């Protein structure tokens, strides 16, 4: 079992930066592909980014490429999402997720979800 707890959300101005953290518990974390999704009311959950178990490979959704960076520290059982050049359309609830395999961007392939953290980009 893996339990995920996000933190770091909040209000930020357009063009600003924010870093989200996801603390994981469970013995399988260090061998799991991890990722971030986001969701706005009335829309489907959207894939943001994923990272291989060893942190050596990452992949991103088109809307965040070049602006967001995912990383992980397996010694701390934590995944991070560094967000820069934030736009109002990045406003959403951000969810940490454990994925079945590297390369997947589908909600159906998520094995565990965090509870979500709100990110609001507004002046």
mmCIF file with all atom_site columns, C-alpha atoms in Angstrom:
data_model
loop_
_atom_site.group_PDB
_atom_site.id
_atom_site.type_symbol
_atom_site.label_atom_id
_atom_site.label_alt_id
_atom_site.label_comp_id
_atom_site.label_asym_id
_atom_site.label_entity_id
_atom_site.label_seq_id
_atom_site.pdbx_PDB_ins_code
_atom_site.Cartn_x
_atom_site.Cartn_y
_atom_site.Cartn_z
_atom_site.occupancy
_atom_site.B_iso_or_equiv
_atom_site.pdbx_formal_charge
_atom_site.auth_seq_id
_atom_site.auth_comp_id
_atom_site.auth_asym_id
_atom_site.auth_atom_id
_atom_site.pdbx_PDB_model_num
ATOM 1   C CA . UNK A 1 1   ? 0.000   0.000  0.000   1.00 0.00 ? 1   UNK A CA 1
ATOM 2   C CA . UNK A 1 2   ? 1.102   3.544  -0.727  1.00 0.00 ? 2   UNK A CA 1
ATOM 3   C CA . UNK A 1 3   ? -0.357  6.606  0.972   1.00 0.00 ? 3   UNK A CA 1
ATOM 4   C CA . UNK A 1 4   ? 0.275   10.007 -0.583  1.00 0.00 ? 4   UNK A CA 1
ATOM 5   C CA . UNK A 1 5   ? -0.016  13.430 1.026   1.00 0.00 ? 5   UNK A CA 1
ATOM 6   C CA . UNK A 1 6   ? 0.451   16.614 -1.018  1.00 0.00 ? 6   UNK A CA 1
ATOM 7   C CA . UNK A 1 7   ? 1.494   20.006 0.297   1.00 0.00 ? 7   UNK A CA 1
ATOM 8   C CA . UNK A 1 8   ? 2.679   23.355 -1.007  1.00 0.00 ? 8   UNK A CA 1
ATOM 9   C CA . UNK A 1 9   ? -0.378  24.607 -2.825  1.00 0.00 ? 9   UNK A CA 1
ATOM 10  C CA . UNK A 1 10  ? -1.602  28.171 -2.539  1.00 0.00 ? 10  UNK A CA 1
ATOM 11  C CA . UNK A 1 11  ? -2.194  31.460 -4.300  1.00 0.00 ? 11  UNK A CA 1
ATOM 12  C CA . UNK A 1 12  ? 0.461   32.797 -6.671  1.00 0.00 ? 12  UNK A CA 1
ATOM 13  C CA . UNK A 1 13  ? 0.545   35.621 -9.182  1.00 0.00 ? 13  UNK A CA 1
ATOM 14  C CA . UNK A 1 14  ? 0.851   34.974 -12.918 1.00 0.00 ? 14  UNK A CA 1
ATOM 15  C CA . UNK A 1 15  ? 4.483   34.448 -13.847 1.00 0.00 ? 15  UNK A CA 1
ATOM 16  C CA . UNK A 1 16  ? 5.300   33.240 -10.374 1.00 0.00 ? 16  UNK A CA 1
ATOM 17  C CA . UNK A 1 17  ? 6.599   29.918 -9.094  1.00 0.00 ? 17  UNK A CA 1
ATOM 18  C CA . UNK A 1 18  ? 5.449   27.290 -6.641  1.00 0.00 ? 18  UNK A CA 1
ATOM 19  C CA . UNK A 1 19  ? 6.762   23.945 -5.489  1.00 0.00 ? 19  UNK A CA 1
ATOM 20  C CA . UNK A 1 20  ? 4.484   21.090 -4.535  1.00 0.00 ? 20  UNK A CA 1
ATOM 21  C CA . UNK A 1 21  ? 5.585   18.148 -2.438  1.00 0.00 ? 21  UNK A CA 1
ATOM 22  C CA . UNK A 1 22  ? 4.126   14.675 -2.122  1.00 0.00 ? 22  UNK A CA 1
ATOM 23  C CA . UNK A 1 23  ? 5.122   12.631 0.898   1.00 0.00 ? 23  UNK A CA 1
ATOM 24  C CA . UNK A 1 24  ? 4.650   8.914  0.423   1.00 0.00 ? 24  UNK A CA 1
ATOM 25  C CA . UNK A 1 25  ? 4.428   6.060  2.886   1.00 0.00 ? 25  UNK A CA 1
ATOM 26  C CA . UNK A 1 26  ? 4.762   2.427  1.981   1.00 0.00 ? 26  UNK A CA 1
ATOM 27  C CA . UNK A 1 27  ? 7.569   0.136  0.967   1.00 0.00 ? 27  UNK A CA 1
ATOM 28  C CA . UNK A 1 28  ? 6.804   0.218  -2.749  1.00 0.00 ? 28  UNK A CA 1
ATOM 29  C CA . UNK A 1 29  ? 7.354   3.942  -3.237  1.00 0.00 ? 29  UNK A CA 1
ATOM 30  C CA . UNK A 1 30  ? 10.997  3.700  -4.312  1.00 0.00 ? 30  UNK A CA 1
ATOM 31  C CA . UNK A 1 31  ? 10.097  1.191  -7.041  1.00 0.00 ? 31  UNK A CA 1
ATOM 32  C CA . UNK A 1 32  ? 7.020   3.049  -8.319  1.00 0.00 ? 32  UNK A CA 1
ATOM 33  C CA . UNK A 1 33  ? 6.548   5.408  -11.207 1.00 0.00 ? 33  UNK A CA 1
ATOM 34  C CA . UNK A 1 34  ? 5.097   8.579  -9.730  1.00 0.00 ? 34  UNK A CA 1
ATOM 35  C CA . UNK A 1 35  ? 3.223   11.432 -11.303 1.00 0.00 ? 35  UNK A CA 1
ATOM 36  C CA . UNK A 1 36  ? 1.076   14.514 -10.968 1.00 0.00 ? 36  UNK A CA 1
ATOM 37  C CA . UNK A 1 37  ? -2.363  15.170 -12.373 1.00 0.00 ? 37  UNK A CA 1
ATOM 38  C CA . UNK A 1 38  ? -4.604  18.198 -12.057 1.00 0.00 ? 38  UNK A CA 1
ATOM 39  C CA . UNK A 1 39  ? -8.307  18.883 -12.247 1.00 0.00 ? 39  UNK A CA 1
ATOM 40  C CA . UNK A 1 40  ? -10.620 21.862 -12.520 1.00 0.00 ? 40  UNK A CA 1
ATOM 41  C CA . UNK A 1 41  ? -14.329 21.655 -11.715 1.00 0.00 ? 41  UNK A CA 1
ATOM 42  C CA . UNK A 1 42  ? -16.368 20.214 -14.556 1.00 0.00 ? 42  UNK A CA 1
ATOM 43  C CA . UNK A 1 43  ? -13.372 18.822 -16.419 1.00 0.00 ? 43  UNK A CA 1
ATOM 44  C CA . UNK A 1 44  ? -11.598 15.490 -16.519 1.00 0.00 ? 44  UNK A CA 1
ATOM 45  C CA . UNK A 1 45  ? -8.441  14.972 -14.551 1.00 0.00 ? 45  UNK A CA 1
ATOM 46  C CA . UNK A 1 46  ? -5.462  15.985 -16.694 1.00 0.00 ? 46  UNK A CA 1
ATOM 47  C CA . UNK A 1 47  ? -2.040  14.367 -16.720 1.00 0.00 ? 47  UNK A CA 1
ATOM 48  C CA . UNK A 1 48  ? 0.777   16.765 -15.831 1.00 0.00 ? 48  UNK A CA 1
ATOM 49  C CA . UNK A 1 49  ? 3.985   14.770 -15.487 1.00 0.00 ? 49  UNK A CA 1
ATOM 50  C CA . UNK A 1 50  ? 5.538   11.444 -14.508 1.00 0.00 ? 50  UNK A CA 1
ATOM 51  C CA . UNK A 1 51  ? 8.891   10.196 -13.259 1.00 0.00 ? 51  UNK A CA 1
ATOM 52  C CA . UNK A 1 52  ? 10.559  6.808  -13.359 1.00 0.00 ? 52  UNK A CA 1
ATOM 53  C CA . UNK A 1 53  ? 11.231  4.981  -10.094 1.00 0.00 ? 53  UNK A CA 1
ATOM 54  C CA . UNK A 1 54  ? 14.913  5.970  -10.113 1.00 0.00 ? 54  UNK A CA 1
ATOM 55  C CA . UNK A 1 55  ? 14.316  9.570  -11.165 1.00 0.00 ? 55  UNK A CA 1
ATOM 56  C CA . UNK A 1 56  ? 16.368  9.240  -14.325 1.00 0.00 ? 56  UNK A CA 1
ATOM 57  C CA . UNK A 1 57  ? 13.542  9.671  -16.812 1.00 0.00 ? 57  UNK A CA 1
ATOM 58  C CA . UNK A 1 58  ? 10.593  12.029 -16.890 1.00 0.00 ? 58  UNK A CA 1
ATOM 59  C CA . UNK A 1 59  ? 7.740   12.924 -19.234 1.00 0.00 ? 59  UNK A CA 1
ATOM 60  C CA . UNK A 1 60  ? 5.330   15.833 -19.385 1.00 0.00 ? 60  UNK A CA 1
ATOM 61  C CA . UNK A 1 61  ? 1.975   16.896 -20.712 1.00 0.00 ? 61  UNK A CA 1
ATOM 62  C CA . UNK A 1 62  ? 2.190   19.385 -23.566 1.00 0.00 ? 62  UNK A CA 1
ATOM 63  C CA . UNK A 1 63  ? 0.644   22.234 -21.580 1.00 0.00 ? 63  UNK A CA 1
ATOM 64  C CA . UNK A 1 64  ? 3.434   22.278 -18.984 1.00 0.00 ? 64  UNK A CA 1
ATOM 65  C CA . UNK A 1 65  ? 6.538   21.333 -20.958 1.00 0.00 ? 65  UNK A CA 1
ATOM 66  C CA . UNK A 1 66  ? 9.387   23.720 -20.312 1.00 0.00 ? 66  UNK A CA 1
ATOM 67  C CA . UNK A 1 67  ? 7.679   25.255 -17.268 1.00 0.00 ? 67  UNK A CA 1
ATOM 68  C CA . UNK A 1 68  ? 7.208   22.409 -14.781 1.00 0.00 ? 68  UNK A CA 1
ATOM 69  C CA . UNK A 1 69  ? 9.814   19.997 -13.451 1.00 0.00 ? 69  UNK A CA 1
ATOM 70  C CA . UNK A 1 70  ? 9.200   16.776 -11.561 1.00 0.00 ? 70  UNK A CA 1
ATOM 71  C CA . UNK A 1 71  ? 11.807  15.244 -9.279  1.00 0.00 ? 71  UNK A CA 1
ATOM 72  C CA . UNK A 1 72  ? 11.977  12.739 -6.451  1.00 0.00 ? 72  UNK A CA 1
ATOM 73  C CA . UNK A 1 73  ? 14.045  11.891 -3.407  1.00 0.00 ? 73  UNK A CA 1
ATOM 74  C CA . UNK A 1 74  ? 13.625  8.213  -2.621  1.00 0.00 ? 74  UNK A CA 1
ATOM 75  C CA . UNK A 1 75  ? 15.572  8.593  0.624   1.00 0.00 ? 75  UNK A CA 1
ATOM 76  C CA . UNK A 1 76  ? 12.853  10.986 1.803   1.00 0.00 ? 76  UNK A CA 1
ATOM 77  C CA . UNK A 1 77  ? 9.972   9.158  0.083   1.00 0.00 ? 77  UNK A CA 1
ATOM 78  C CA . UNK A 1 78  ? 9.009   12.432 -1.569  1.00 0.00 ? 78  UNK A CA 1
ATOM 79  C CA . UNK A 1 79  ? 8.096   13.614 -5.051  1.00 0.00 ? 79  UNK A CA 1
ATOM 80  C CA . UNK A 1 80  ? 8.266   17.263 -6.029  1.00 0.00 ? 80  UNK A CA 1
ATOM 81  C CA . UNK A 1 81  ? 6.657   19.410 -8.685  1.00 0.00 ? 81  UNK A CA 1
ATOM 82  C CA . UNK A 1 82  ? 8.442   22.670 -9.378  1.00 0.00 ? 82  UNK A CA 1
ATOM 83  C CA . UNK A 1 83  ? 6.144   25.009 -11.286 1.00 0.00 ? 83  UNK A CA 1
ATOM 84  C CA . UNK A 1 84  ? 7.445   28.174 -12.950 1.00 0.00 ? 84  UNK A CA 1
ATOM 85  C CA . UNK A 1 85  ? 6.002   30.803 -15.292 1.00 0.00 ? 85  UNK A CA 1
ATOM 86  C CA . UNK A 1 86  ? 2.596   29.999 -13.888 1.00 0.00 ? 86  UNK A CA 1
ATOM 87  C CA . UNK A 1 87  ? -0.494  31.015 -15.834 1.00 0.00 ? 87  UNK A CA 1
ATOM 88  C CA . UNK A 1 88  ? -4.117  31.482 -14.729 1.00 0.00 ? 88  UNK A CA 1
ATOM 89  C CA . UNK A 1 89  ? -4.996  28.327 -16.680 1.00 0.00 ? 89  UNK A CA 1
ATOM 90  C CA . UNK A 1 90  ? -2.723  26.334 -14.367 1.00 0.00 ? 90  UNK A CA 1
ATOM 91  C CA . UNK A 1 91  ? -5.270  26.919 -11.612 1.00 0.00 ? 91  UNK A CA 1
ATOM 92  C CA . UNK A 1 92  ? -6.491  23.503 -10.467 1.00 0.00 ? 92  UNK A CA 1
ATOM 93  C CA . UNK A 1 93  ? -6.392  20.921 -7.724  1.00 0.00 ? 93  UNK A CA 1
ATOM 94  C CA . UNK A 1 94  ? -3.113  19.042 -8.128  1.00 0.00 ? 94  UNK A CA 1
ATOM 95  C CA . UNK A 1 95  ? -2.985  15.344 -7.275  1.00 0.00 ? 95  UNK A CA 1
ATOM 96  C CA . UNK A 1 96  ? 0.008   13.170 -6.628  1.00 0.00 ? 96  UNK A CA 1
ATOM 97  C CA . UNK A 1 97  ? -0.318  9.685  -8.068  1.00 0.00 ? 97  UNK A CA 1
ATOM 98  C CA . UNK A 1 98  ? 1.394   6.312  -8.206  1.00 0.00 ? 98  UNK A CA 1
ATOM 99  C CA . UNK A 1 99  ? 1.251   4.871  -11.723 1.00 0.00 ? 99  UNK A CA 1
ATOM 100 C CA . UNK A 1 100 ? 1.245   1.251  -12.881 1.00 0.00 ? 100 UNK A CA 1
ATOM 101 C CA . UNK A 1 101 ? 4.030   1.797  -15.368 1.00 0.00 ? 101 UNK A CA 1
ATOM 102 C CA . UNK A 1 102 ? 6.346   4.420  -16.749 1.00 0.00 ? 102 UNK A CA 1
ATOM 103 C CA . UNK A 1 103 ? 4.997   6.306  -19.711 1.00 0.00 ? 103 UNK A CA 1
ATOM 104 C CA . UNK A 1 104 ? 1.341   6.128  -18.799 1.00 0.00 ? 104 UNK A CA 1
ATOM 105 C CA . UNK A 1 105 ? -0.678  9.343  -18.634 1.00 0.00 ? 105 UNK A CA 1
ATOM 106 C CA . UNK A 1 106 ? -4.093  7.824  -17.997 1.00 0.00 ? 106 UNK A CA 1
ATOM 107 C CA . UNK A 1 107 ? -6.070  8.130  -14.789 1.00 0.00 ? 107 UNK A CA 1
ATOM 108 C CA . UNK A 1 108 ? -7.034  4.484  -15.276 1.00 0.00 ? 108 UNK A CA 1
ATOM 109 C CA . UNK A 1 109 ? -3.412  3.500  -14.718 1.00 0.00 ? 109 UNK A CA 1
ATOM 110 C CA . UNK A 1 110 ? -3.153  5.216  -11.348 1.00 0.00 ? 110 UNK A CA 1
ATOM 111 C CA . UNK A 1 111 ? -2.971  2.813  -8.415  1.00 0.00 ? 111 UNK A CA 1
ATOM 112 C CA . UNK A 1 112 ? -2.993  5.387  -5.597  1.00 0.00 ? 112 UNK A CA 1
ATOM 113 C CA . UNK A 1 113 ? -4.080  9.017  -5.350  1.00 0.00 ? 113 UNK A CA 1
ATOM 114 C CA . UNK A 1 114 ? -3.287  11.751 -2.897  1.00 0.00 ? 114 UNK A CA 1
ATOM 115 C CA . UNK A 1 115 ? -6.042  13.965 -1.530  1.00 0.00 ? 115 UNK A CA 1
ATOM 116 C CA . UNK A 1 116 ? -5.052  16.939 -3.704  1.00 0.00 ? 116 UNK A CA 1
ATOM 117 C CA . UNK A 1 117 ? -3.794  20.459 -3.089  1.00 0.00 ? 117 UNK A CA 1
ATOM 118 C CA . UNK A 1 118 ? -5.267  23.637 -4.556  1.00 0.00 ? 118 UNK A CA 1
ATOM 119 C CA . UNK A 1 119 ? -3.131  25.878 -6.751  1.00 0.00 ? 119 UNK A CA 1
ATOM 120 C CA . UNK A 1 120 ? -4.596  29.231 -7.740  1.00 0.00 ? 120 UNK A CA 1
ATOM 121 C CA . UNK A 1 121 ? -2.846  31.540 -10.173 1.00 0.00 ? 121 UNK A CA 1
ATOM 122 C CA . UNK A 1 122 ? -4.357  34.998 -10.031 1.00 0.00 ? 122 UNK A CA 1
ATOM 123 C CA . UNK A 1 123 ? -3.415  38.638 -9.655  1.00 0.00 ? 123 UNK A CA 1
#
